[in-house]
Protein backbone atom coordinates (compact mmCIF):
# COMPACT_ATOMS: atom_id res chain seq x y z
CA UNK A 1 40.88 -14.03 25.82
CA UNK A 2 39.43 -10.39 25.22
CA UNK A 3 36.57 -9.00 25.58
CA UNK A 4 34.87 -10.68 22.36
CA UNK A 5 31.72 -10.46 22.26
CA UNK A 6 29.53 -13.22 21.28
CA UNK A 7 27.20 -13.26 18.79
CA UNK A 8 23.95 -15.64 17.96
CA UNK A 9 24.27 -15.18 14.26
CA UNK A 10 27.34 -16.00 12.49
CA UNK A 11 29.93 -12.87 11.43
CA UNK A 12 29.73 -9.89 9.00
CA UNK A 13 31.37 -11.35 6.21
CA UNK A 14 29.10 -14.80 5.94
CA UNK A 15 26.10 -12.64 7.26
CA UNK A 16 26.52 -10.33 4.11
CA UNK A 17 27.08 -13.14 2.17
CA UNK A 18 23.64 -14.67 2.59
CA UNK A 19 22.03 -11.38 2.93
CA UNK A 20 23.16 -10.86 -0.88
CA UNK A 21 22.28 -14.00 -2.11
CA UNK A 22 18.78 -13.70 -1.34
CA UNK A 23 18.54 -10.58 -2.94
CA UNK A 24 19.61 -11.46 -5.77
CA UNK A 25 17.37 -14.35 -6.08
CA UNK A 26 14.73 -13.43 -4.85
CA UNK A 27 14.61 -9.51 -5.97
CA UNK A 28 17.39 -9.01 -8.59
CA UNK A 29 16.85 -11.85 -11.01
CA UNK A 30 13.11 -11.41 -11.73
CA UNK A 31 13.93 -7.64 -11.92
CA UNK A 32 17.23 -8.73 -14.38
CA UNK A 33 14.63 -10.68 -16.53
CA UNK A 34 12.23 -7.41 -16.62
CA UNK A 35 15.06 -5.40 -18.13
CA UNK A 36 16.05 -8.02 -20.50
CA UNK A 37 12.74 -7.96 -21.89
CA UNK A 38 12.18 -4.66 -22.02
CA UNK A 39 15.77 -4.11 -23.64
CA UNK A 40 15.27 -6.39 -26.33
CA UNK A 41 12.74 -3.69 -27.74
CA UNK A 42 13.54 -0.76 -29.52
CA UNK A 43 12.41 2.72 -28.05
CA UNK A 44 9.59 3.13 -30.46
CA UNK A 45 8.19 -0.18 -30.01
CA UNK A 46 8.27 0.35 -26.18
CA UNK A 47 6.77 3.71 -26.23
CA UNK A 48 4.16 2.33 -28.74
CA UNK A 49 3.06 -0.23 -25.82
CA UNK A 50 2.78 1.95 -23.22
CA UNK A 51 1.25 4.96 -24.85
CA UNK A 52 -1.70 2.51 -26.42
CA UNK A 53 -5.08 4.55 -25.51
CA UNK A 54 -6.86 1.14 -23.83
CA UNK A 55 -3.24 1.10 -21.54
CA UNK A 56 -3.37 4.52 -20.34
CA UNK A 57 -6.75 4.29 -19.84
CA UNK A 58 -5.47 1.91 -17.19
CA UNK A 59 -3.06 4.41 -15.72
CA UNK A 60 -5.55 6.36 -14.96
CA UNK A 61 -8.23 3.66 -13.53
CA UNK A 62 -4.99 2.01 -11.49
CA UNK A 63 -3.75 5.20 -9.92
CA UNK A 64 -7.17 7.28 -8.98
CA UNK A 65 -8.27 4.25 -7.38
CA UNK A 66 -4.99 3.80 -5.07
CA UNK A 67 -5.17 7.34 -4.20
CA UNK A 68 -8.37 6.80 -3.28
CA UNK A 69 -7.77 3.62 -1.48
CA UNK A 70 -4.63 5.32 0.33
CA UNK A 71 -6.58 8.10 1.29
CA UNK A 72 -9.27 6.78 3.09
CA UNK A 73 -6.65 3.90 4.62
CA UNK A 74 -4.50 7.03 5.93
CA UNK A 75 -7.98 8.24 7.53
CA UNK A 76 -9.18 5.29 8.65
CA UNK A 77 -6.16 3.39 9.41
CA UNK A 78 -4.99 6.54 11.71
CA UNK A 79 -8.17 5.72 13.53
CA UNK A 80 -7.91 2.37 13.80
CA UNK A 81 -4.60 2.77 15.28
CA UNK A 82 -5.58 5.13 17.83
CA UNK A 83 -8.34 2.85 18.79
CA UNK A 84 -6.45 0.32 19.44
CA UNK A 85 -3.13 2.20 21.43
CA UNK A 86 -5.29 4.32 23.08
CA UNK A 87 -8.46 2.64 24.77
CA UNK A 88 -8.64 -0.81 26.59
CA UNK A 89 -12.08 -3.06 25.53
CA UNK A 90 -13.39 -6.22 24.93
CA UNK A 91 -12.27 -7.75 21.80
CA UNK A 92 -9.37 -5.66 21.39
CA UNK A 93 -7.04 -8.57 20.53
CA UNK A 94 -9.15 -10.18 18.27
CA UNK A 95 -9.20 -6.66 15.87
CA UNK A 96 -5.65 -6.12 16.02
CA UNK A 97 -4.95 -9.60 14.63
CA UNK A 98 -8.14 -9.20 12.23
CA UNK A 99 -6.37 -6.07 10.82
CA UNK A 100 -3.27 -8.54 9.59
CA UNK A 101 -5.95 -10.74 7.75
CA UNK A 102 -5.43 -9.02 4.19
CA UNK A 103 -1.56 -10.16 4.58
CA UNK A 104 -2.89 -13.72 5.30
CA UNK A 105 -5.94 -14.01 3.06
CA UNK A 106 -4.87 -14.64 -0.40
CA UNK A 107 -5.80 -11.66 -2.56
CA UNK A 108 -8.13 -13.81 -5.06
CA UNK A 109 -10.18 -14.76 -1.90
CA UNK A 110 -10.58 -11.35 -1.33
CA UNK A 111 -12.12 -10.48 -4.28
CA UNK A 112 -14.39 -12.70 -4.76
CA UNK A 113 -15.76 -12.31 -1.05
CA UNK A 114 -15.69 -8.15 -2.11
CA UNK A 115 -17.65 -8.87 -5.08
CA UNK A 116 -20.12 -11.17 -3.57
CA UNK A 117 -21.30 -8.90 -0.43
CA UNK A 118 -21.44 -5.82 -2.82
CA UNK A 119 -22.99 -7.57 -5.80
CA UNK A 120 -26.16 -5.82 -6.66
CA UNK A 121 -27.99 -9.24 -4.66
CA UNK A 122 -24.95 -9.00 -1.79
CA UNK A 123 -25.58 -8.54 1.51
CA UNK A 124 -24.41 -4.98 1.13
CA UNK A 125 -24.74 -4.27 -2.81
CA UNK A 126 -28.85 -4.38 -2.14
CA UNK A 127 -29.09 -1.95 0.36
CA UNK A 128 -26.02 0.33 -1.66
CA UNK A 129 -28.39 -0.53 -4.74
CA UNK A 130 -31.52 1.34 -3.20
CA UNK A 131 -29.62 4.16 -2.84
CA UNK A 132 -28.69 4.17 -6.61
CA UNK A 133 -25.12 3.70 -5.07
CA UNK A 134 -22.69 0.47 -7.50
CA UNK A 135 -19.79 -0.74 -6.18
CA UNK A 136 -19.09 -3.84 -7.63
CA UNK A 137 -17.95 -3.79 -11.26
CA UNK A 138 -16.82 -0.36 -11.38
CA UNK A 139 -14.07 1.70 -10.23
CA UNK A 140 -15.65 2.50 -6.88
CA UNK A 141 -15.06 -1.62 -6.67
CA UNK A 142 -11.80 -1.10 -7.62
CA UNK A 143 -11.02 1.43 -4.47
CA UNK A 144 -13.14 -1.03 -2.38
CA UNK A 145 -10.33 -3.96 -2.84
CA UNK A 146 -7.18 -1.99 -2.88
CA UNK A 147 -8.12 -0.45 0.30
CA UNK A 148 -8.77 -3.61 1.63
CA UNK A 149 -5.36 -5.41 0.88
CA UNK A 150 -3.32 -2.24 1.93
CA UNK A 151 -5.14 -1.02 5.19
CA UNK A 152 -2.21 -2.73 7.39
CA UNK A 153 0.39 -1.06 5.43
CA UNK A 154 -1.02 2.14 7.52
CA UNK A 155 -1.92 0.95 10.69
CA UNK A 156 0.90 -1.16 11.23
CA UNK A 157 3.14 2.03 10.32
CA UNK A 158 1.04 4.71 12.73
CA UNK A 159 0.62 2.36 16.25
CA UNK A 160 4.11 1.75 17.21
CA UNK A 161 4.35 6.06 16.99
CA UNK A 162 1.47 6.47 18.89
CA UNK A 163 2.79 3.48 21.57
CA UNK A 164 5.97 5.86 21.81
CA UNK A 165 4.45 9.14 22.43
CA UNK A 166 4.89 10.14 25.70
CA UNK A 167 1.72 11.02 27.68
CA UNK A 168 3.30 14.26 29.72
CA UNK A 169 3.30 16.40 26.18
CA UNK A 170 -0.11 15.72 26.05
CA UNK A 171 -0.92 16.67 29.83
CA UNK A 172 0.87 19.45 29.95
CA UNK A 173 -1.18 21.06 27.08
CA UNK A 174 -4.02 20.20 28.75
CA UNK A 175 -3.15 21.41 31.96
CA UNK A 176 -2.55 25.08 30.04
CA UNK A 177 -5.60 25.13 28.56
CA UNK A 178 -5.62 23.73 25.42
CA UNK A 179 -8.50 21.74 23.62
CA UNK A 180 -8.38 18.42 22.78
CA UNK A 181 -8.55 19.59 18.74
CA UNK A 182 -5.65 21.71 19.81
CA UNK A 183 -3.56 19.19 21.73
CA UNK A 184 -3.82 16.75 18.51
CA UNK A 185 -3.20 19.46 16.00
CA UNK A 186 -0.01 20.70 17.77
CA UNK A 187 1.36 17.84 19.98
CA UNK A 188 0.31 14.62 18.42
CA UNK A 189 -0.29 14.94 14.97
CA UNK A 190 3.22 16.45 14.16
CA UNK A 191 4.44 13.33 15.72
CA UNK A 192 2.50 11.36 13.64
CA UNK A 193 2.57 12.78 10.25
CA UNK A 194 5.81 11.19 8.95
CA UNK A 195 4.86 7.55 9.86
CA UNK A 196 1.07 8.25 8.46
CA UNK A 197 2.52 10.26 5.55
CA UNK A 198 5.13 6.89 5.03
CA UNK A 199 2.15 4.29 5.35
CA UNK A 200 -0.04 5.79 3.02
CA UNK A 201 2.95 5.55 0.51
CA UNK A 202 3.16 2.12 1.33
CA UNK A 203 -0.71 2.03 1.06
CA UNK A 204 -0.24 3.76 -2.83
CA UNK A 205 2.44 1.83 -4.16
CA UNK A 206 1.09 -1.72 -2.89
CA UNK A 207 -2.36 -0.63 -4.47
CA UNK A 208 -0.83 0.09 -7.65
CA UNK A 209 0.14 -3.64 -8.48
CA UNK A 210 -2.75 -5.48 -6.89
CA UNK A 211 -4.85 -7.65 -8.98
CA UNK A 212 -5.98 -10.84 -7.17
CA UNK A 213 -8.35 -8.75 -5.10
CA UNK A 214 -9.31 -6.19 -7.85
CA UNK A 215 -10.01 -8.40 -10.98
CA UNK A 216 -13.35 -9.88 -9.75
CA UNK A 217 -14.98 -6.67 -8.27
CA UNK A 218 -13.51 -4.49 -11.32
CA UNK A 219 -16.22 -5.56 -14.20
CA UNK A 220 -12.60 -5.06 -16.65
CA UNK A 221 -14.60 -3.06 -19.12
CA UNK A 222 -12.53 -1.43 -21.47
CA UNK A 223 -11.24 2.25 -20.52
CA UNK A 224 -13.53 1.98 -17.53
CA UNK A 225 -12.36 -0.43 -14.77
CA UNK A 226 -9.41 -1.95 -16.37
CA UNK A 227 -6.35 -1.85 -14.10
CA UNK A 228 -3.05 -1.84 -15.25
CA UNK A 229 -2.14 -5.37 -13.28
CA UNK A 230 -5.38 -6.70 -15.93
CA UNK A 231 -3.41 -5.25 -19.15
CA UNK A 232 -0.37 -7.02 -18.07
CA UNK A 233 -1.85 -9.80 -17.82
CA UNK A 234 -3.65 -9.88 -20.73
CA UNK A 235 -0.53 -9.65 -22.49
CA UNK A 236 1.22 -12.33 -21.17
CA UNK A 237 -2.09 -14.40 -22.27
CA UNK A 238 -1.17 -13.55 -25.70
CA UNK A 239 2.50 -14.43 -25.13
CA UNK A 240 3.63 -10.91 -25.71
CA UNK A 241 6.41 -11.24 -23.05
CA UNK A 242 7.66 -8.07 -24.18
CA UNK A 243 4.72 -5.34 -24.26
CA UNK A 244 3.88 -7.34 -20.37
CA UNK A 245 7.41 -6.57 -19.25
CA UNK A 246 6.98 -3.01 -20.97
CA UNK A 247 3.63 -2.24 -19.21
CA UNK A 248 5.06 -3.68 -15.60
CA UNK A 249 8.22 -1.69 -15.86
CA UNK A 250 6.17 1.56 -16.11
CA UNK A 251 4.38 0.50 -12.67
CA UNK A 252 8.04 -0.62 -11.02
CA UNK A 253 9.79 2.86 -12.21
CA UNK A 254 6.39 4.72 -10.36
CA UNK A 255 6.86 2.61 -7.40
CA UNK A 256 10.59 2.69 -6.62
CA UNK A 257 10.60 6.37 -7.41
CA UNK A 258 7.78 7.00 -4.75
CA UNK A 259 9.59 4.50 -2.41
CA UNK A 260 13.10 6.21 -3.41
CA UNK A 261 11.10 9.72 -2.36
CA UNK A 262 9.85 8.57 0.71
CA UNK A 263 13.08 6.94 1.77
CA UNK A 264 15.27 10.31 1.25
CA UNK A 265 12.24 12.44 2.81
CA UNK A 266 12.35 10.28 5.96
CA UNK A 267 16.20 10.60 6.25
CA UNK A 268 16.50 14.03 5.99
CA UNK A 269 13.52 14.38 8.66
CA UNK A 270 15.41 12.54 11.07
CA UNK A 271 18.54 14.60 10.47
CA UNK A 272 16.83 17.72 10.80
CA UNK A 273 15.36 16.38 13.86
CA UNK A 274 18.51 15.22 15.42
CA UNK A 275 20.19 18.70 14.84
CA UNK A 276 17.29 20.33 16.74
């Protein structure tokens, strides 16, 4: 006998095999049925969908609210993270699993909870109200419940980079002088930037398909806080399988190309990393 190594899971070939076949159930043959919708309409017709005035009205609500979702999750979540890696304290365990709850909770749960506490009566809504501040039922709401639902994309993506980082950079800028402003600027932060820059993609492109969380706290008036997840839907209530196929393919193509973007970025970081 050689030197064969053993191995837990069975070979490459069967490995592949199954790897492929859930794929293609599970990912390739709802995405087979999107095209064959979408093909089955000529380009005029499609265009005519997804250029109506009420559905780009929803482009617009969808995406300014997941940028602003993403944005304050990169902020917040880079926070969070660095709470969490860098400081011992009561309670820590209990708010690093709390900060997986969106993944657990389903979405429509979510939303209604979001919409109760900042309801105009809500616990928070009627101190936000004296203020002259709405959230609920309006696009501020909207914000609210994507960056609820895709907070963990960011954390989750920053800690294990700040685990790694090794404490002697750090110490040794210290020890020259350096400021703590400075020692984050110039020794952390370019460590961190491509996993924050990475989870605040992730943040963006879950955002842009969320709708369990974001159709009870959006109000869904027309051209105001209608998402584009609510127009798809509303076509499928009217059995238009095609214009709901049209209108979802517009969100996959945005979302695979900013996945697609970040992939390639990330590779050629590393690469020009390793050749330093």
């Amino acid at each position: 006998m050689g030197n064969r190594s053993k191995r837990v899971l069975p070979g490459f070939g069967l490995s592949l095999g199954i790897s492929l076949l859930f794929i293609s159930l599970i990912l390739m043959l709802p995405l087979t049925g999107l095209v064959m919708e979408v093909s089955a309409m000529s380009f005029d017709q499609f265009w005519f969908v997804i250029t109506d005035p009420r559905v780009v009205a929803s482009y617009k609500v969808t995406a300014l609210s997941a940028l602003a979702a993403s944005l304050f999750n990169g902020l917040f979540g880079l926070l969070l993270a660095w709470v969490l890696v860098r400081y011992e304290f009561p309670g820590k365990r209990l708010i690093d699993a709390v900060v997986d709850l969106p993944f657990a909770l389903p979405t429509a749960v979510a939303g209604i909870v979001l919409a109760t506490l900042f309801a105009e009566n809500g616990w928070y809504g009627q101190w936000l109200s004296k203020l002259g501040i709405e959230i609920a039922f309006t696009p501020v709401g909207i914000a609210v419940a994507m960056a609820f639902t895709s907070l963990p994309f960011v954390v989750r993506t920053v800690q294990p980079v700040l685990e790694e980082l090794a404490p002697e950079d750090e110490e040794a800028a210290v020890s020259l002088g350096a400021s703590d402003g400075l020692v984050f600027r110039r020794v952390i932060f370019p460590a961190l930037w491509p996993a924050l820059l990475t989870g605040v993609a992730l943040s963006f492109t879950r955002s842009l398909g969320e709708f369990g969380a974001v159709i009870f706290i959006a109000g869904n008036m027309p051209y105001v806080s209608e998402v584009t997840s609510l127009m798809i839907f509303v076509r499928l209530q009217e059995y238009d399988y095609a214009a709901a196929s049209a209108i979802a393919s517009v969100v996959l193509l945005v979302s695979l190309v900013m996945l697609f973007a970040i992939t390639l970025w990330q590779a050629r970081y590393l690469k020009r990393i390793e050749g330093r």
